[in-house]
Structures are given as C-alpha cells and as structure tokens.
Amino acid sequence: MNMKWVFGPVLVSVALIGMVAALPTILPMWQEYRPKPTVLIDRAVRAQAIDALVAEVHAHYVFPDKAEPIETLLRQRQRNGDYDAITSGEQLAKVLTDDMASVAHDLHIRVEFSADVLPAEFRPPAARPAADQGPFFMRWIDSLGRSMAAFGVGKTERLPSNIGYLELKGFFPPHLVGDKYAAAMDKLADTGALIIDLRRNGGGSPHSVALLASYFVDQRTRLNDIWSRDTGESTQFWTQDSLAGKRYGGQKKVAILVGPGTRSAGEDFAYTMQAMKRATVIGARTWGGAHPTAPFRLGDHFVGLIPNARSISPITHGNWEGAGVIPDIAVAPADAMAVAQDLLLRRETRNAATRVALPQT
C-alpha cells in the first residue's frame, strides 16, 4: 500500500482540526488587523460626535464642575472652524481627546474611533465595573488570544538568596486570573522576600487588585474605595479571608517595581501597598490615572471614554491621579530590579544577624 495515500488525508484532517481550534485566537487578531472600511468624516459627523460628547461629559464626568469648561473649549474651537479640515476619524478622536485633557488634566478621558459601525444599543457594560475597561495594552493582549496571555501573570521565579520574583502585566478579572495568582503564590510562599514587577502593567480590575493584596496581609483590611458619580455611592474593596493559594503574610519584605508603564489598576496596587506600609516602591513615577472610565456611544463611529468614578484611599484619603505613585526609592526603571535585589538582600542579612545575636532561651 502506498502510505502517502493513508497519511495524506490524515494530515489534512489534522490541519483542518488545528485551524478550527485556533479560530478563537486567529479571529480576534484578524478583526484587529484586517483592512478597515473607509469612513467619511464630514461636518455632520463631526457635529454629531461633539454634541454627543458634550452631553455625556455633562451627564457622567466624575467632576461635574469641569464639564462646563470642557464644553466651552470644544464649542469655541468648533465655532472657530478648528475642526473643519479634519476628515480622519482617528485624527478627530485625538484632537478632541487632547482638547478635553487640556482642561480636565485627566489621563483617562478620551475619544476613540471605530471604522466599523458601533451597535445601535451600545451601552456601558453593566455586569462589570468601569475600571475593568483596561487601556490599549489589555485590548492588545486579548487580541492575541486569552490562552496565550496567562491573564497578565508573567514570570514567576525564585532568584538567588531566596528572593521571589512575580511579574504582572495587567489585572484581569478575578474569575480569569484567580487560579493564576494562587499558583504563583504557592510557588513563592516560602521565599524570604519578594519582588513584584509592575513596570509594564497596563491596569485592569480593582477586584483583582484586592484579591492579590489579600495574600500580603494577616487580617481583613480595607484597601480602597471607588466613588461613582452615576450612583452617588462608594464601593469598598477589602481583602479576602479565604484564598485559593498560600498566603505570603504581612511580615516578609516586599518590593514593588514601577515606572511610567505602570498604569491605572497597576498604580492602585502599588499605591495601596505603599500606603499600608506593606511594600517598598522602587523605580520612577507612574502614569497617574486613578479615575475608572465607562464607554459611551457618540454616534456610529466614535466612543467617549468618560471617567465616571474616582478612587479614594481610606488611609491617605486621596489617590494617585495626576501625580502618579511616587517611589520610596527613585531610580531609573531599568535599574529598579538590581536596586530591589540589593535592598532585600541587605535587609535579610541584617535580620539574620539579629536572629543570631539574640540570646537563646
């Protein structure tokens, strides 16, 4: 028998099965990078987007007193014809974003353009917090396929001198990342000190921030509040009493690496751990965005991402908006790892010397 006639159909079948299995990964990537339809941005489209944007800012922006100055600037520029020559959707979104930011000084407020027509019933997702709307990094990771992303959990290693290392690139919702946190903490629980690397953390869910912080305390602790303008109510975020992984506890030393690439929920974790005096923050000032956002449809092709809530620390009674998280030890982000290792090693050496010097009973 000619074996190629046996293996040929088998290989074709395997290839087809592989293609079908890969569709959940390939399809989002194709949708992201396929050629986009051409959209004509004329005076009517621009006017509709601006009118809708002004209305949503007045209705939802977390600081109502900023809505009027934002509208005043946008209307003045509209009357002056400053937007008339813009025929690119991406360019109009960028200009409107920059104009609003110049008044609000808010890194989260922005407009985004979609070449595809947005659903007519487009609404902010009610089933998840506004803060789960991650920035571009989170959407990019999702486009590569959830199975490839490890849901934001990067390297988990034991370094020399029994120092643990945990890299986090984002805070995906707890139902996706909870088991990943548990596995990482099981691996690192017996280390003498820990480095948590948030230098490339794009943000995500405050619920996952609370879940991870739960591993580093010995008792139930209130971590953060988020006040919503839309409801007028605050949601409190507390540590969890029951965890799937081993608790690291509240005594061993922790260093957190940060920089300009540390954003939103990544900043939340660093800020909260610093405020609790549970970690030493090392690196450079972070991005500076503390206002969760919700998306609002501004016509067929534009979305306004409007901050409709703000974080309030029960410890500092403030947040990191605009200022970012200020490191305890300021160094270039590229040097933060070496500085953290040296710091933790010196502290562990001092602790060991103290234990030896104590009288035996």
Coordinates of C-alpha atoms in Angstrom, one line a residue:
M1 CA 0.0 0.0 0.0
N2 CA 1.2 3.5 -0.8
M3 CA 1.5 5.0 2.6
K4 CA 1.2 8.6 1.3
W5 CA -2.5 7.9 0.5
V6 CA -3.0 6.9 4.1
F7 CA -1.2 9.7 5.7
G8 CA -2.3 12.4 3.3
P9 CA -6.0 12.5 4.4
V10 CA -4.9 12.2 8.0
L11 CA -2.6 15.2 7.7
V12 CA -5.3 17.2 6.0
S13 CA -7.8 16.3 8.7
V14 CA -5.3 17.2 11.5
A15 CA -4.6 20.6 9.7
L16 CA -8.3 21.4 9.5
I17 CA -8.9 20.5 13.1
G18 CA -6.0 22.7 14.1
M19 CA -7.4 25.6 12.1
V20 CA -10.8 25.3 13.8
A21 CA -9.2 25.0 17.2
A22 CA -7.1 28.1 16.5
L23 CA -10.1 30.2 15.5
P24 CA -10.7 31.8 18.9
T25 CA -7.1 33.1 18.7
I26 CA -6.9 33.9 15.0
L27 CA -10.4 35.6 14.6
P28 CA -9.8 38.5 17.1
M29 CA -6.4 39.1 15.5
W30 CA -7.9 39.1 12.0
Q31 CA -10.6 41.5 13.2
E32 CA -8.0 43.8 14.7
Y33 CA -5.7 44.0 11.7
R34 CA -7.9 43.4 8.7
P35 CA -8.4 46.3 6.3
K36 CA -10.9 48.8 7.7
P37 CA -13.8 50.3 5.8
T38 CA -13.3 53.9 4.7
V39 CA -15.4 56.4 6.7
L40 CA -16.2 59.9 5.5
I41 CA -15.8 62.3 8.4
D42 CA -17.8 65.4 7.3
R43 CA -19.3 68.4 9.1
A44 CA -22.4 66.5 10.1
V45 CA -20.4 63.6 11.6
R46 CA -18.1 65.9 13.5
A47 CA -21.1 67.9 14.9
Q48 CA -22.9 64.8 16.0
A49 CA -19.8 63.5 17.8
I50 CA -19.1 66.8 19.5
D51 CA -22.7 67.2 20.6
A52 CA -22.9 63.7 22.0
L53 CA -19.6 64.1 23.7
V54 CA -20.6 67.3 25.4
A55 CA -23.8 65.7 26.6
E56 CA -22.1 62.6 28.0
V57 CA -19.4 64.7 29.8
H58 CA -22.2 66.8 31.5
A59 CA -24.1 63.6 32.5
H60 CA -21.3 61.4 33.7
Y61 CA -17.9 63.1 34.2
V62 CA -16.7 62.5 37.8
F63 CA -16.0 66.2 38.3
P64 CA -19.2 68.0 37.2
D65 CA -17.6 71.4 37.6
K66 CA -15.2 70.5 34.8
A67 CA -18.0 69.8 32.3
E68 CA -18.8 73.4 31.5
P69 CA -15.1 74.5 30.8
I70 CA -14.7 71.4 28.6
E71 CA -17.9 72.3 26.6
T72 CA -16.7 76.0 26.4
L73 CA -13.4 75.0 24.8
L74 CA -14.9 72.5 22.4
R75 CA -17.7 74.9 21.3
Q76 CA -15.2 77.7 20.8
R77 CA -12.9 75.6 18.7
Q78 CA -16.0 74.4 16.7
R79 CA -17.1 78.0 16.0
N80 CA -13.6 79.0 15.0
G81 CA -13.6 76.2 12.4
D82 CA -10.6 74.4 14.1
Y83 CA -12.1 71.0 13.4
D84 CA -13.4 71.8 9.8
A85 CA -10.3 70.4 8.0
I86 CA -10.3 67.1 9.9
T87 CA -11.5 64.2 7.7
S88 CA -9.8 61.4 9.6
G89 CA -11.7 59.7 12.4
E90 CA -8.5 58.9 14.2
Q91 CA -7.3 62.5 14.0
L92 CA -10.6 63.9 15.2
A93 CA -10.6 61.5 18.2
K94 CA -7.1 62.5 19.1
V95 CA -7.8 66.3 18.8
L96 CA -10.9 66.0 20.9
T97 CA -9.0 63.9 23.5
D98 CA -6.2 66.5 23.7
D99 CA -8.7 69.4 24.0
M100 CA -10.6 67.8 26.8
A101 CA -7.3 66.8 28.6
S102 CA -6.0 70.4 28.4
V103 CA -9.0 71.4 30.6
A104 CA -9.6 68.3 32.7
H105 CA -6.0 67.3 33.2
D106 CA -7.3 63.8 33.4
L107 CA -5.3 61.0 31.7
H108 CA -8.4 58.7 31.3
I109 CA -10.8 61.0 29.5
R110 CA -10.6 60.4 25.7
V111 CA -12.4 59.7 22.5
E112 CA -11.8 56.6 20.3
F113 CA -12.7 56.0 16.7
S114 CA -14.2 52.8 15.2
A115 CA -14.1 52.3 11.4
D116 CA -16.9 49.7 11.9
V117 CA -20.4 50.9 12.8
L118 CA -20.9 50.6 16.5
P119 CA -24.0 48.7 17.7
A120 CA -27.1 50.9 18.0
E121 CA -27.8 49.7 21.5
F122 CA -24.2 50.2 22.6
R123 CA -24.1 50.8 26.4
P124 CA -21.5 50.7 29.1
P125 CA -21.3 47.1 30.3
A126 CA -23.4 46.9 33.5
A127 CA -22.1 43.5 34.5
R128 CA -18.5 44.6 35.3
P129 CA -17.0 47.7 36.9
A130 CA -16.0 50.6 34.8
A131 CA -12.4 50.1 36.0
D132 CA -12.3 46.8 34.2
Q133 CA -12.0 48.8 31.0
G134 CA -8.3 48.5 30.5
P135 CA -6.2 50.7 28.3
F136 CA -4.7 49.7 24.9
F137 CA -2.4 47.0 26.5
M138 CA -5.3 45.0 27.8
R139 CA -7.1 45.0 24.4
W140 CA -3.9 44.1 22.6
I141 CA -3.3 41.1 24.9
D142 CA -6.9 40.0 24.4
S143 CA -6.4 40.1 20.6
L144 CA -3.6 37.6 20.9
G145 CA -5.9 35.1 22.4
R146 CA -6.7 34.5 26.1
S147 CA -5.0 31.2 26.1
M148 CA -1.7 32.9 25.2
A149 CA -2.0 35.8 27.7
A150 CA -1.8 33.9 31.0
F151 CA -4.1 36.7 32.1
G152 CA -1.4 39.2 32.9
V153 CA 0.7 36.9 35.0
G154 CA 4.3 36.9 33.6
K155 CA 7.4 35.4 35.1
T156 CA 7.3 33.7 38.4
E157 CA 10.8 32.8 39.7
R158 CA 13.0 32.1 42.6
L159 CA 16.0 34.3 42.5
P160 CA 19.3 33.8 44.3
S161 CA 19.3 34.3 48.1
N162 CA 15.7 33.0 48.3
I163 CA 14.1 36.1 46.8
G164 CA 10.9 35.6 44.9
Y165 CA 10.0 37.4 41.7
L166 CA 6.5 38.0 40.3
E167 CA 5.9 39.9 37.0
L168 CA 2.4 41.2 36.4
K169 CA 1.4 42.8 33.1
G170 CA -2.2 43.5 33.9
F171 CA -5.0 42.8 36.3
F172 CA -7.6 40.7 34.5
P173 CA -10.9 40.0 36.3
P174 CA -10.7 37.6 39.3
H175 CA -12.6 34.8 37.6
L176 CA -10.0 34.6 34.9
V177 CA -6.8 35.2 37.0
G178 CA -7.6 33.8 40.4
D179 CA -6.1 30.4 39.8
K180 CA -3.0 32.0 38.3
Y181 CA -2.5 34.1 41.4
A182 CA -2.9 31.0 43.6
A183 CA -0.4 29.0 41.5
A184 CA 2.1 31.9 41.7
M185 CA 1.8 32.4 45.4
D186 CA 2.0 28.7 46.1
K187 CA 5.4 28.8 44.3
L188 CA 6.6 31.9 46.1
A189 CA 5.2 31.5 49.6
D190 CA 8.4 30.0 51.1
T191 CA 10.7 32.7 49.7
G192 CA 12.3 35.1 52.2
A193 CA 11.4 38.3 50.4
L194 CA 9.5 39.1 47.2
I195 CA 9.8 41.5 44.2
I196 CA 6.6 42.3 42.3
D197 CA 7.3 43.8 38.9
L198 CA 4.6 46.3 37.7
R199 CA 6.8 48.2 35.3
R200 CA 4.8 47.1 32.3
N201 CA 1.4 46.7 33.9
G202 CA -1.4 48.2 31.9
G203 CA -4.1 48.1 34.6
G204 CA -7.4 46.3 34.7
S205 CA -9.8 45.2 37.5
P206 CA -9.8 46.7 41.0
H207 CA -11.3 43.4 42.2
S208 CA -8.1 41.6 41.1
V209 CA -6.0 44.3 42.9
A210 CA -7.9 43.4 46.1
L211 CA -7.5 39.7 45.5
L212 CA -3.7 39.9 45.1
A213 CA -3.3 42.3 48.0
S214 CA -5.1 39.7 50.2
Y215 CA -2.1 37.5 50.0
F216 CA 0.1 40.1 51.8
V217 CA -1.9 40.8 54.9
D218 CA -2.6 38.9 58.1
Q219 CA -6.1 40.2 58.8
R220 CA -9.1 41.6 56.9
T221 CA -8.1 45.0 55.6
R222 CA -10.0 47.8 53.8
L223 CA -7.9 48.7 50.8
N224 CA -9.6 51.2 48.6
D225 CA -13.0 52.9 47.9
I226 CA -14.3 53.8 44.4
W227 CA -17.0 56.6 44.4
S228 CA -19.3 56.6 41.4
R229 CA -20.9 59.8 40.1
D230 CA -23.6 57.9 38.4
T231 CA -24.9 56.2 41.6
G232 CA -23.5 58.7 44.2
E233 CA -22.3 55.7 46.2
S234 CA -18.9 54.3 47.1
T235 CA -17.8 50.7 46.7
Q236 CA -15.4 49.5 49.3
F237 CA -12.6 47.0 48.4
W238 CA -11.5 44.7 51.2
T239 CA -9.0 41.8 51.4
Q240 CA -10.4 38.3 51.2
D241 CA -10.3 35.9 54.2
S242 CA -10.3 32.8 52.1
L243 CA -7.7 32.3 49.4
A244 CA -7.0 29.5 46.9
G245 CA -3.2 29.8 47.3
K246 CA -0.8 30.1 50.2
R247 CA -0.8 33.4 52.0
Y248 CA 2.5 35.3 51.9
G249 CA 1.6 37.1 55.1
G250 CA 2.1 40.6 56.4
Q251 CA 5.7 40.4 57.7
K252 CA 8.1 39.4 55.0
K253 CA 9.7 42.2 52.9
V254 CA 8.1 43.1 49.6
A255 CA 9.5 45.4 46.9
I256 CA 7.3 46.7 44.0
L257 CA 8.9 47.9 40.8
V258 CA 7.2 50.8 39.0
G259 CA 7.6 53.3 36.2
P260 CA 5.7 55.3 33.5
G261 CA 4.4 52.0 32.1
T262 CA 2.6 51.3 35.4
R263 CA -1.0 52.4 34.9
S264 CA -4.4 52.5 36.4
A265 CA -5.0 49.3 38.4
G266 CA -1.3 48.7 38.5
E267 CA -0.9 52.0 40.2
D268 CA -3.8 51.1 42.5
F269 CA -1.9 48.0 43.8
A270 CA 1.4 49.9 44.2
Y271 CA -0.3 52.9 45.9
T272 CA -2.3 50.7 48.3
M273 CA 0.6 48.5 49.3
Q274 CA 2.7 51.6 49.9
A275 CA 0.0 53.3 51.9
M276 CA -0.3 50.2 54.1
K277 CA 3.5 50.3 54.6
R278 CA 3.4 46.8 53.3
A279 CA 5.9 47.3 50.4
T280 CA 8.8 49.5 49.3
V281 CA 8.1 51.0 45.9
I282 CA 11.2 51.3 43.7
G283 CA 11.5 53.0 40.3
A284 CA 10.1 56.1 38.6
R285 CA 6.8 58.0 39.0
T286 CA 3.9 56.1 37.5
W287 CA 1.4 57.1 34.8
G288 CA -1.1 58.9 37.1
G289 CA -4.6 57.7 36.2
A290 CA -6.9 57.0 39.1
H291 CA -10.4 57.6 37.5
P292 CA -12.2 54.5 36.3
T293 CA -14.0 55.0 33.0
A294 CA -17.1 53.9 31.1
P295 CA -17.7 53.9 27.3
F296 CA -20.5 56.0 25.8
R297 CA -21.6 55.9 22.1
L298 CA -21.1 59.2 20.3
G299 CA -22.7 58.2 17.0
D300 CA -21.9 55.4 14.6
H301 CA -18.1 55.6 14.8
F302 CA -17.0 57.4 18.0
V303 CA -16.8 56.3 21.6
G304 CA -16.3 58.6 24.5
L305 CA -14.4 57.1 27.4
I306 CA -15.6 59.2 30.3
P307 CA -14.2 58.9 33.9
N308 CA -17.3 58.4 36.0
A309 CA -15.7 57.4 39.2
R310 CA -12.6 58.0 41.4
S311 CA -10.5 56.1 43.8
I312 CA -10.3 57.2 47.4
S313 CA -7.8 55.6 49.7
P314 CA -9.1 55.1 53.3
I315 CA -5.6 55.6 54.5
T316 CA -4.5 58.7 52.6
H317 CA -8.0 60.0 51.7
G318 CA -6.6 60.8 48.3
N319 CA -5.3 58.9 45.2
W320 CA -2.6 59.0 42.5
E321 CA -4.5 61.0 39.8
G322 CA -2.1 63.3 38.0
A323 CA 0.8 62.8 40.4
G324 CA 1.3 59.1 39.9
V325 CA 2.7 56.8 42.6
I326 CA 5.8 58.4 44.0
P327 CA 8.5 55.7 44.6
D328 CA 10.1 55.3 48.0
I329 CA 13.4 54.8 46.2
A330 CA 13.6 56.8 42.9
V331 CA 15.8 55.2 40.3
A332 CA 15.5 54.6 36.5
P333 CA 13.0 51.8 35.8
A334 CA 15.8 49.8 34.1
D335 CA 17.8 49.8 37.4
A336 CA 14.9 49.1 39.7
M337 CA 15.4 45.3 39.7
A338 CA 19.0 45.4 40.8
V339 CA 18.3 48.0 43.4
A340 CA 15.4 45.9 44.8
Q341 CA 17.5 42.8 45.0
D342 CA 20.3 44.6 46.8
L343 CA 17.9 46.2 49.2
L344 CA 16.1 42.9 50.1
L345 CA 19.4 41.1 50.4
R346 CA 20.8 43.7 52.8
R347 CA 17.7 43.6 54.9
E348 CA 17.7 39.8 55.0
T349 CA 21.3 39.9 56.0
R350 CA 20.6 42.3 58.9
N351 CA 17.6 40.2 60.0
A352 CA 19.7 37.1 60.0
A353 CA 22.5 38.8 62.1
T354 CA 19.9 40.0 64.6
R355 CA 18.5 36.5 64.9
V356 CA 21.9 35.1 65.6
A357 CA 22.7 37.8 68.2
L358 CA 19.5 37.2 70.2
P359 CA 20.1 35.2 73.4
Q360 CA 18.9 31.6 73.2
T361 CA 16.3 30.6 75.7

